[in-house]
Coordinates of C-alpha atoms and ligand atoms in Angstrom, one line a residue:
X1 CA 128.3 100.0 162.7
X2 CA 124.8 100.6 163.4
X3 CA 123.9 98.6 167.1
X4 CA 120.8 96.5 167.8
X5 CA 117.7 97.0 165.9
X6 CA 113.9 96.0 166.6
X7 CA 111.2 94.6 164.6
X8 CA 108.9 97.7 164.0
X9 CA 105.5 95.9 162.9
X10 CA 102.8 97.9 163.8
X11 CA 104.6 101.1 163.8
X12 CA 104.1 104.7 161.3
X13 CA 107.3 106.4 160.0
X14 CA 107.6 109.2 157.9
X15 CA 110.7 109.5 156.3
X16 CA 110.6 113.0 154.3
X17 CA 112.7 113.0 151.0
X18 CA 112.4 109.2 150.3
X19 CA 112.3 109.3 146.8
X20 CA 115.9 109.2 146.5
X21 CA 119.8 108.6 148.1
X22 CA 119.2 108.0 152.0
X23 CA 115.9 108.3 152.5
X24 CA 114.8 106.1 150.2
X25 CA 117.7 103.2 151.6
X26 CA 116.2 104.5 155.2
X27 CA 112.7 103.9 154.3
X28 CA 113.7 100.2 153.0
X29 CA 115.1 99.3 155.9
X30 CA 112.7 100.8 158.1
X31 CA 110.3 99.0 155.8
X32 CA 111.9 95.6 156.2
X33 CA 111.7 95.7 160.2
X34 CA 108.1 95.9 159.5
X35 CA 107.5 99.5 159.8
X36 CA 104.8 101.0 157.9
X37 CA 106.7 104.0 156.2
X38 CA 104.7 107.0 154.6
X39 CA 106.5 108.9 151.9
X40 CA 106.0 112.4 151.1
X41 CA 107.3 113.3 148.1
X42 CA 107.1 116.1 145.2
X43 CA 108.2 114.2 142.4
X44 CA 105.6 111.4 142.3
X45 CA 106.7 109.0 139.4
X46 CA 110.3 109.0 140.9
X47 CA 108.6 108.2 144.9
X48 CA 106.7 105.9 142.7
X49 CA 109.6 104.0 141.0
X50 CA 111.4 104.3 144.6
X51 CA 108.6 102.8 145.9
X52 CA 108.8 99.7 143.5
X53 CA 111.8 99.6 143.6
X54 CA 111.8 99.1 147.7
X55 CA 108.7 96.8 147.2
X56 CA 111.0 94.4 144.9
X57 CA 113.8 94.2 147.4
X58 CA 111.5 94.0 150.6
X59 CA 108.3 91.4 150.4
X60 CA 105.6 92.7 152.1
X61 CA 107.0 96.2 152.8
X62 CA 104.2 98.3 153.5
X63 CA 104.5 102.0 151.7
X64 CA 102.6 104.7 151.6
X65 CA 103.4 108.4 149.3
X66 CA 101.8 111.4 150.2
X67 CA 102.5 114.8 148.0
X68 CA 104.7 117.2 149.9
X69 CA 106.9 120.0 148.4
X70 CA 108.6 121.6 151.3
X71 CA 109.5 124.6 149.8
X72 CA 105.9 125.4 150.3
X73 CA 104.6 126.4 154.4
X74 CA 101.3 126.4 152.8
X75 CA 101.8 122.5 151.3
X76 CA 103.6 121.7 155.0
X77 CA 100.3 122.6 156.3
X78 CA 98.4 120.6 154.0
X79 CA 100.3 117.5 154.2
X80 CA 100.5 117.7 158.0
X81 CA 96.6 118.0 158.1
X82 CA 95.9 115.0 155.6
X83 CA 98.6 112.8 157.6
X84 CA 96.6 114.0 161.2
X85 CA 93.1 113.1 159.2
X86 CA 94.5 109.4 157.9
X87 CA 96.6 108.3 160.7
X88 CA 96.3 107.2 164.3
X89 CA 99.6 107.2 165.0
X90 CA 103.0 108.3 164.1
X91 CA 105.9 106.6 165.7
X92 CA 109.0 107.8 164.0
X93 CA 109.6 110.8 162.0
X94 CA 113.0 111.0 160.0
X95 CA 113.2 114.8 158.7
X96 CA 115.9 113.7 155.8
X97 CA 114.7 115.9 152.6
X98 CA 117.3 118.7 151.6
X99 CA 118.7 120.4 149.3
X100 CA 121.7 121.8 148.2
X101 CA 121.2 124.9 145.7
X102 CA 123.4 126.0 143.0
X103 CA 122.1 129.5 143.0
X104 CA 119.8 131.3 145.6
X105 CA 117.1 130.9 145.0
X106 CA 113.4 131.8 147.1
X107 CA 110.7 130.1 147.6
X108 CA 106.9 131.1 147.5
X109 CA 106.4 132.4 150.5
X110 CA 109.6 134.7 149.8
X111 CA 112.6 132.6 151.8
X112 CA 115.8 131.6 150.9
X113 CA 115.0 128.2 149.5
X114 CA 118.2 126.2 151.4
X115 CA 116.8 127.7 154.5
X116 CA 113.4 127.2 154.2
X117 CA 113.4 123.7 152.6
X118 CA 116.6 122.1 154.9
X119 CA 115.1 124.1 158.0
X120 CA 112.0 125.4 158.6
X121 CA 109.7 123.3 156.8
X122 CA 110.8 120.5 159.1
X123 CA 110.3 122.7 161.9
X124 CA 107.2 123.2 160.9
X125 CA 106.1 119.9 159.9
X126 CA 107.6 118.6 163.4
X127 CA 105.4 121.3 165.3
X128 CA 102.2 119.9 163.7
X129 CA 102.7 116.8 163.7
X130 CA 103.7 116.9 167.7
X131 CA 100.3 116.3 169.3
X132 CA 100.1 113.0 167.8
X133 CA 103.7 111.6 168.1
X134 CA 103.1 112.7 171.4
X135 CA 99.7 110.8 171.7
X136 CA 101.9 107.7 170.3
X137 CA 104.9 108.0 172.9
X138 CA 107.6 106.8 172.8
X139 CA 108.6 108.4 170.1
X140 CA 111.0 109.4 167.9
X141 CA 112.4 112.2 165.9
X142 CA 115.4 112.5 164.3
X143 CA 116.4 115.3 162.1
X144 CA 119.4 114.8 159.2
X145 CA 122.5 117.0 159.6
X146 CA 125.9 116.9 158.0
X147 CA 129.4 116.9 159.9
X148 CA 129.0 120.3 157.5
X149 CA 128.0 122.1 160.2
X150 CA 131.1 122.2 161.9
X151 CA 132.6 124.8 159.5
X152 CA 129.3 127.3 159.7
X153 CA 128.6 130.2 161.4
X154 CA 125.2 131.2 162.0
X155 CA 124.1 135.0 162.0
X156 CA 120.9 135.6 163.2
X157 CA 120.9 139.0 161.5
X158 CA 120.7 137.1 157.9
X159 CA 119.0 133.8 157.9
X160 CA 118.0 134.2 154.8
X161 CA 121.8 134.6 153.6
X162 CA 121.0 137.6 151.7
X163 CA 125.0 139.2 152.1
X164 CA 127.8 136.9 150.9
X165 CA 125.2 133.4 149.4
X166 CA 127.4 130.5 148.5
X167 CA 126.1 127.2 148.0
X168 CA 128.3 126.0 150.8
X169 CA 127.0 128.7 153.1
X170 CA 123.7 128.5 152.6
X171 CA 123.8 124.3 153.1
X172 CA 126.2 124.2 156.1
X173 CA 124.3 127.0 157.9
X174 CA 120.9 125.0 157.3
X175 CA 122.5 121.8 158.6
X176 CA 124.1 124.1 162.2
X177 CA 120.7 124.9 162.3
X178 CA 119.0 121.5 162.1
X179 CA 121.2 120.4 165.6
X180 CA 120.4 124.0 167.4
X181 CA 117.0 123.0 166.7
X182 CA 116.7 119.9 167.6
X183 CA 118.4 120.6 170.5
X184 CA 115.5 123.4 171.7
X185 CA 112.8 120.6 170.7
X186 CA 114.4 118.6 173.1
X187 CA 114.5 120.7 175.7
X188 CA 110.8 121.2 175.7
X189 CA 110.1 117.5 175.0
X190 CA 111.2 116.4 178.2
X191 CA 108.7 114.0 180.4
X192 CA 106.7 113.5 177.5
X193 CA 108.6 110.1 176.4
X194 CA 109.3 111.8 172.6
X195 CA 112.9 112.2 171.9
X196 CA 114.6 114.4 169.4
X197 CA 117.9 113.8 168.0
X198 CA 120.2 115.1 164.7
X199 CA 122.3 112.6 163.0
X200 CA 125.1 112.8 160.1
X201 CA 125.1 110.2 157.7
X202 CA 128.7 110.1 156.7
X203 CA 129.6 111.2 153.1
X204 CA 127.2 109.2 150.9
X205 CA 126.9 108.9 146.8
X206 CA 123.5 110.6 146.7
X207 CA 121.3 113.5 144.0
X208 CA 122.7 115.5 146.7
X209 CA 124.7 117.2 144.7
X210 CA 122.8 116.9 141.4
X211 CA 123.0 121.0 141.0
X212 CA 126.8 120.4 141.5
X213 CA 129.2 121.0 138.6
X214 CA 130.5 117.1 136.6
X215 CA 133.5 117.8 138.2
X216 CA 132.4 117.6 141.7
X217 CA 130.0 115.3 141.1
X218 CA 132.5 112.6 140.1
X219 CA 135.0 113.3 142.7
X220 CA 131.9 113.3 145.3
X221 CA 131.0 110.0 143.7
X222 CA 134.6 108.6 144.1
X223 CA 134.9 109.2 147.9
X224 CA 131.5 108.4 148.6
X225 CA 129.7 105.8 150.6
X226 CA 126.3 103.9 149.4
X227 CA 123.3 105.1 150.2
X228 CA 122.8 102.0 152.6
X229 CA 125.4 103.1 154.8
X230 CA 124.2 106.1 155.4
X231 CA 120.7 105.3 156.0
X232 CA 122.2 102.9 158.8
X233 CA 122.6 106.2 161.4
X234 CA 118.8 106.8 161.0
X235 CA 117.8 103.3 160.7
X236 CA 119.8 103.2 164.0
X237 CA 118.0 106.3 166.1
X238 CA 114.7 105.1 164.9
X239 CA 114.4 101.8 166.2
X240 CA 117.4 100.6 168.5
X241 CA 116.0 100.1 172.0
X242 CA 119.9 101.7 173.2
X243 CA 118.8 105.2 172.5
X244 CA 115.3 104.5 173.3
X245 CA 115.9 107.6 176.1
X246 CA 118.3 109.5 174.3
X247 CA 117.3 112.9 173.5
X248 CA 118.8 116.1 172.2
X249 CA 122.1 114.2 171.0
X250 CA 124.1 114.2 167.4
X251 CA 125.5 111.2 166.2
X252 CA 127.4 110.4 163.6
X253 CA 128.0 106.7 162.1
X254 CA 125.1 105.3 164.5
X255 CA 127.5 106.9 167.6
X256 CA 127.3 110.0 170.0
X257 CA 129.8 112.4 168.3
X258 CA 130.4 115.6 169.9
X259 CA 128.7 119.0 167.3
X260 CA 130.6 122.0 167.0
X261 CA 130.8 124.8 170.1
X262 CA 128.0 126.7 168.1
X263 CA 125.9 123.9 167.9
X264 CA 126.0 123.5 171.7
X265 CA 124.9 127.1 172.3
X266 CA 121.7 126.8 174.4
X267 CA 121.0 130.5 173.9
X268 CA 121.5 130.4 170.7
X269 CA 119.0 127.6 169.8
X270 CA 116.2 129.5 171.6
X271 CA 117.1 132.7 169.3
X272 CA 116.6 130.5 166.5
X273 CA 113.7 128.5 167.4
X274 CA 111.9 131.8 168.1
X275 CA 112.9 133.4 165.1
X276 CA 111.8 130.2 163.0
X277 CA 107.8 130.5 165.2
X278 CA 108.0 133.9 163.7
X279 CA 109.1 132.9 160.1
X280 CA 106.3 129.8 160.2
X281 CA 103.8 131.6 161.8
X282 CA 103.7 129.2 164.0
X283 CA 103.2 130.0 167.9
X284 CA 104.1 127.1 170.4
X285 CA 104.4 127.1 174.2
Ligands
NAP1 N1 124.8 112.5 150.9 C1 125.7 113.1 152.0 O1 126.9 113.0 151.6 C2 125.1 113.8 153.2 C3 126.0 114.3 153.9 C4 125.8 114.8 155.3 C5 124.5 115.1 155.5 N2 123.8 114.4 154.7 C6 122.0 114.6 154.8 O2 121.5 113.7 154.2 C7 119.9 114.2 153.8 C8 119.5 113.5 153.0 O3 120.5 113.6 151.8 P1 120.5 112.6 150.3 O4 122.2 112.9 150.0 O5 120.3 111.1 150.5 O6 119.9 113.8 149.6 P2 119.3 113.5 148.1 O7 119.6 112.2 147.6 O8 119.1 114.5 146.9 O9 118.0 113.4 148.8 C9 117.1 114.6 149.0 C10 115.7 114.3 148.9 O10 115.2 115.1 149.4 C11 114.3 115.7 148.5 N3 113.6 117.0 148.5 C12 114.0 117.6 148.5 N4 113.8 119.5 148.2 C13 112.6 118.9 148.4 C14 111.2 119.2 148.6 N5 110.7 120.5 148.4 N6 110.1 118.5 148.7 C15 110.1 117.6 149.0 N7 111.4 116.7 149.0 C16 112.4 117.1 148.7 C17 114.0 115.3 147.6 O11 113.1 114.6 147.1 P3 113.6 115.0 144.9 O12 113.8 113.7 144.3 O13 112.0 115.4 144.4 O14 114.3 116.3 144.5 C18 114.6 113.5 147.9 O15 114.4 112.9 147.6 C19 119.9 115.2 153.9 O16 119.0 116.0 155.0 C20 121.1 115.9 153.7 O17 121.7 117.2 154.4 C21 123.9 114.3 153.4

């Protein structure tokens, strides 16, 4: 399914959400290609277990855990400062972590959690790490989206889903936002040697539905593919020479695909970008 990959020795990669599911399998795959993989995690024992598992499967894997709770904008800033102080380069940033909530909850910043973790945190993290990504170019940014974005609509007047919140409405909309922000980012990155693409990994058995009912989780498990299959698209985008210069695109199953019409709306992408700048307190050129 995936195209050719190339060895990644000497490359530094960040994979958020690498303690479970697709992120863990992505970290293992990139470690097997020789990359140094930084795993930002909020649950230290779970992350240590994931590292041990990867280390057992990939002899000589170069892994590093750093603490990060994406549900706090202050913690995203603290992580970025720590990473920039401790590393000299960043070749690939994979914004993989996400949540599906069962109830509407707000973060310490007063933001709806799905939007905060799935959209605002990766937006802020990416922008804070951009200087190092540019200095390390050619480099790549991969934002995990979902095919479920196709049933979503952005409501720019209600980004926090205060009206009619449902688990799926919040999640699907966050994944549409991820594609729109990737388009806006790629436009800003023209000529820098840094690419930005979004990816749908497929329907994958993972921890993502942990807050769903037992019946929903059981059905999902029956029809899902293993996390290793879901990781192939991210690994392809992170390592294949075929996509080295491709930017602003949406991939599904390692192939370029067409996202929804709304996901291709450049004007909407710009409005969302500016809203995210305001909500994260970030000012970009
Ligand atoms: N699975 C699918 O069928 C599917 C389909 C389409 C798209 N996707 C996308 O693929 C990506 C990976 O999903 P997955 O299925 O592998 O999910 P998963 O197994 O639930 O993994 C999610 C990861 O995100 C981390 N995370 C969640 N909230 C966090 C926070 N506040 N701070 C730091 N880390 C946090 C989790 O850490 P903890 O372990 O600490 O909770 C976990 O490592 C997501 O972007 C998802 O939207 C998945």
